[in-house]
Tab-separated table of C-alpha atoms in Angstrom:
chain	number	residue	atom	x	y	z
A	1	UNK	CA	0.190	0.047	-0.117
A	2	UNK	CA	2.782	1.959	0.583
A	3	UNK	CA	3.789	1.753	-2.902
A	4	UNK	CA	1.278	2.637	-3.841
A	5	UNK	CA	1.053	5.792	-2.237
A	6	UNK	CA	4.435	6.476	-3.480
A	7	UNK	CA	3.375	5.305	-6.799
A	8	UNK	CA	-0.243	7.968	-6.436
A	9	UNK	CA	2.316	10.735	-5.194
A	10	UNK	CA	4.498	9.929	-7.962
A	11	UNK	CA	2.036	9.680	-10.332
A	12	UNK	CA	0.105	13.212	-9.074
A	13	UNK	CA	3.660	15.033	-9.012
A	14	UNK	CA	4.455	14.053	-12.076
A	15	UNK	CA	1.226	15.571	-13.431
A	16	UNK	CA	1.405	18.508	-11.529
A	17	UNK	CA	5.236	18.812	-12.736
A	18	UNK	CA	3.664	18.927	-16.372
A	19	UNK	CA	1.024	20.693	-15.699
A	20	UNK	CA	3.567	23.140	-14.332
A	21	UNK	CA	5.304	22.935	-17.008
A	22	UNK	CA	2.912	23.422	-19.846
A	23	UNK	CA	2.087	26.701	-17.716
A	24	UNK	CA	5.725	27.748	-17.760
A	25	UNK	CA	5.814	27.151	-21.363
A	26	UNK	CA	2.800	28.427	-22.580
A	27	UNK	CA	4.020	31.785	-20.323
A	28	UNK	CA	7.324	31.710	-21.852
A	29	UNK	CA	5.632	31.898	-25.098
A	30	UNK	CA	3.556	34.691	-24.457
A	31	UNK	CA	6.490	36.612	-23.391
A	32	UNK	CA	8.415	35.136	-26.477
A	33	UNK	CA	5.861	36.620	-28.779
A	34	UNK	CA	5.099	40.127	-26.718
A	35	UNK	CA	8.872	40.245	-27.102
A	36	UNK	CA	8.628	39.641	-31.130
A	37	UNK	CA	5.206	42.343	-31.193
A	38	UNK	CA	7.169	44.324	-29.416
A	39	UNK	CA	10.896	44.199	-32.088
A	40	UNK	CA	8.422	44.455	-34.621
A	41	UNK	CA	6.613	47.923	-33.586
A	42	UNK	CA	9.983	49.088	-32.527
A	43	UNK	CA	11.654	48.393	-35.531
A	44	UNK	CA	8.381	49.752	-37.583
A	45	UNK	CA	8.492	52.610	-35.394
A	46	UNK	CA	12.234	53.374	-35.440
A	47	UNK	CA	11.553	52.974	-40.076
A	48	UNK	CA	8.592	55.426	-39.662
A	49	UNK	CA	10.211	57.874	-37.294
A	50	UNK	CA	14.148	57.386	-39.838
A	51	UNK	CA	11.513	58.065	-42.833
A	52	UNK	CA	9.971	60.898	-41.378
A	53	UNK	CA	13.395	62.426	-40.097
A	54	UNK	CA	15.132	62.226	-44.223
A	55	UNK	CA	11.919	63.738	-45.158
A	56	UNK	CA	12.106	66.507	-42.944
A	57	UNK	CA	15.746	66.928	-43.777
A	58	UNK	CA	15.179	66.831	-47.655
A	59	UNK	CA	12.251	69.105	-47.474
A	60	UNK	CA	14.738	71.435	-45.089
A	61	UNK	CA	17.470	71.068	-47.965
A	62	UNK	CA	15.376	71.745	-50.772
A	63	UNK	CA	13.853	75.086	-48.640
A	64	UNK	CA	17.502	76.167	-48.388
A	65	UNK	CA	18.567	75.443	-51.633
A	66	UNK	CA	15.259	77.289	-52.806
A	67	UNK	CA	16.476	80.468	-51.026
A	68	UNK	CA	20.261	80.247	-52.037
A	69	UNK	CA	18.861	80.413	-55.455
A	70	UNK	CA	16.134	83.304	-54.362
A	71	UNK	CA	19.517	84.944	-52.691
A	72	UNK	CA	21.514	84.417	-56.115
A	73	UNK	CA	18.864	85.541	-58.397
A	74	UNK	CA	18.179	88.749	-56.775
A	75	UNK	CA	22.113	89.747	-56.099
A	76	UNK	CA	21.725	89.372	-59.960
A	77	UNK	CA	19.333	90.986	-60.127
A	78	UNK	CA	20.678	93.702	-57.993
A	79	UNK	CA	23.635	94.130	-59.947
A	80	UNK	CA	21.648	94.511	-63.057
A	81	UNK	CA	19.089	97.074	-61.845
A	82	UNK	CA	22.945	98.847	-60.850
A	83	UNK	CA	24.824	98.166	-63.787
A	84	UNK	CA	21.515	99.796	-65.732
A	85	UNK	CA	21.190	102.591	-63.624
A	86	UNK	CA	24.582	103.799	-64.133
A	87	UNK	CA	24.836	103.289	-67.920
A	88	UNK	CA	21.453	105.360	-67.556
A	89	UNK	CA	23.051	107.956	-65.823
A	90	UNK	CA	26.049	107.995	-67.581
A	91	UNK	CA	23.541	108.332	-70.802
A	92	UNK	CA	22.093	111.299	-68.882
A	93	UNK	CA	25.585	113.008	-68.372
A	94	UNK	CA	26.221	112.677	-71.635
A	95	UNK	CA	23.569	114.410	-72.954
A	96	UNK	CA	23.985	116.917	-70.719
A	97	UNK	CA	26.898	117.707	-72.246
A	98	UNK	CA	25.602	116.923	-76.007
A	99	UNK	CA	27.089	119.984	-78.507
A	100	UNK	CA	25.717	122.798	-78.905
A	101	UNK	CA	25.045	121.697	-82.754
A	102	UNK	CA	23.390	118.697	-81.298
A	103	UNK	CA	21.078	120.701	-79.681
A	104	UNK	CA	19.864	123.207	-82.901
A	105	UNK	CA	19.792	120.166	-84.979
A	106	UNK	CA	17.257	118.129	-82.241
A	107	UNK	CA	15.551	121.831	-82.239
A	108	UNK	CA	15.163	122.197	-86.051
A	109	UNK	CA	13.579	118.670	-86.341
A	110	UNK	CA	10.835	119.391	-83.268
A	111	UNK	CA	10.100	122.840	-84.196
A	112	UNK	CA	8.427	121.918	-87.614
A	113	UNK	CA	5.636	120.147	-85.251
A	114	UNK	CA	4.468	123.109	-84.318
A	115	UNK	CA	3.531	125.116	-87.119
A	116	UNK	CA	0.256	127.114	-86.936
A	117	UNK	CA	0.784	126.825	-82.975
A	118	UNK	CA	1.366	131.176	-82.867
A	119	UNK	CA	3.026	132.520	-79.295
A	120	UNK	CA	4.724	129.908	-77.706
A	121	UNK	CA	7.566	130.540	-74.991
A	122	UNK	CA	10.947	128.528	-75.291
A	123	UNK	CA	12.545	127.630	-71.827
A	124	UNK	CA	15.988	126.440	-72.330
A	125	UNK	CA	17.794	123.623	-69.935
A	126	UNK	CA	20.522	124.873	-68.464
A	127	UNK	CA	23.345	123.131	-70.331
A	128	UNK	CA	21.389	124.295	-73.840
A	129	UNK	CA	20.988	128.072	-73.241
A	130	UNK	CA	24.410	128.550	-75.358
A	131	UNK	CA	23.026	126.757	-78.087
A	132	UNK	CA	19.776	128.462	-78.695
A	133	UNK	CA	20.166	131.522	-78.533
A	134	UNK	CA	17.330	134.410	-79.005
A	135	UNK	CA	19.503	135.309	-82.849
A	136	UNK	CA	18.974	131.196	-83.352
A	137	UNK	CA	15.677	131.163	-82.573
A	138	UNK	CA	14.496	134.911	-84.761
A	139	UNK	CA	16.032	132.721	-87.397
A	140	UNK	CA	14.023	130.127	-87.556
A	141	UNK	CA	11.436	130.089	-90.072
A	142	UNK	CA	8.403	127.671	-88.948
A	143	UNK	CA	5.016	129.021	-90.995
A	144	UNK	CA	2.671	130.099	-88.133
A	145	UNK	CA	5.238	129.449	-84.651
A	146	UNK	CA	6.471	132.682	-82.646
A	147	UNK	CA	9.169	132.337	-80.265
A	148	UNK	CA	9.682	133.922	-77.377
A	149	UNK	CA	13.027	132.639	-75.570
A	150	UNK	CA	12.510	132.959	-71.768
A	151	UNK	CA	15.047	134.812	-69.483
A	152	UNK	CA	15.133	131.867	-67.120
A	153	UNK	CA	16.852	128.363	-67.602
A	154	UNK	CA	15.910	125.361	-66.072
A	155	UNK	CA	18.250	124.407	-63.540
A	156	UNK	CA	20.899	120.857	-64.473
A	157	UNK	CA	19.048	120.118	-67.938
A	158	UNK	CA	19.716	120.176	-71.291
A	159	UNK	CA	17.177	120.679	-74.178
A	160	UNK	CA	13.956	122.174	-73.654
A	161	UNK	CA	10.502	123.496	-73.037
A	162	UNK	CA	7.442	124.906	-75.025
A	163	UNK	CA	5.053	126.704	-73.243
A	164	UNK	CA	1.670	127.712	-74.593
A	165	UNK	CA	-1.284	128.916	-72.505
A	166	UNK	CA	-0.392	127.164	-69.317
A	167	UNK	CA	0.788	124.117	-71.522
A	168	UNK	CA	3.924	122.732	-71.630
A	169	UNK	CA	5.613	120.589	-74.082
A	170	UNK	CA	8.950	119.159	-72.465
A	171	UNK	CA	11.866	118.255	-74.572
A	172	UNK	CA	14.356	117.986	-71.327
A	173	UNK	CA	16.868	115.192	-72.629
A	174	UNK	CA	16.175	113.923	-69.074
A	175	UNK	CA	12.633	113.605	-70.089
A	176	UNK	CA	12.880	112.170	-73.181
A	177	UNK	CA	15.236	109.932	-71.156
A	178	UNK	CA	13.034	108.772	-68.785
A	179	UNK	CA	10.052	108.578	-71.313
A	180	UNK	CA	11.758	105.826	-73.210
A	181	UNK	CA	13.221	104.182	-70.026
A	182	UNK	CA	11.858	100.951	-70.031
A	183	UNK	CA	12.702	100.617	-73.988
A	184	UNK	CA	16.496	100.985	-72.987
A	185	UNK	CA	16.387	98.982	-69.997
A	186	UNK	CA	14.724	95.960	-72.502
A	187	UNK	CA	17.106	96.972	-75.044
A	188	UNK	CA	20.296	96.521	-72.446
A	189	UNK	CA	18.980	93.744	-70.890
A	190	UNK	CA	18.735	92.061	-73.936
A	191	UNK	CA	21.930	93.069	-75.557
A	192	UNK	CA	23.956	92.620	-72.321
A	193	UNK	CA	22.374	89.417	-70.637
């Protein structure tokens, strides 16, 4: 009977041991599954974070490249504008230094437009006052146009202004240059850039 009891005890212990081993195996499997799931999720999160970081770096790189391109374009544009301004300023200076003969020729080509206009006042630019004297004006034969040379001059200008009853016809070289400024800028851009 003791042997039966020992056998029974051994059998119960074996069953308990097997049951406990089964629970341990199941717990180990659950832990292994959880670890595998965690590792998989961590790897996926790492890849997602890595992808997001690389995309952010790429966007920032694009923004920096675009900023550099815009800065370069603005710098080139500024240099072009400065260069064009210098060219136009130089043209203005040369126009102010135009010879008396050229100013006379310009006036001879301009005055016939006012044939039949009657009485007009001619006000000279300071740089042209020696070119178009009262004697020269008196010698101009434009039918129906009677010119009077003003005693006043327009400071720092070349060319002239014709005035009749409060209406001014501006033939100052600076104004003529300004009136065609956009055309000149387009030509300069086309030729130089």
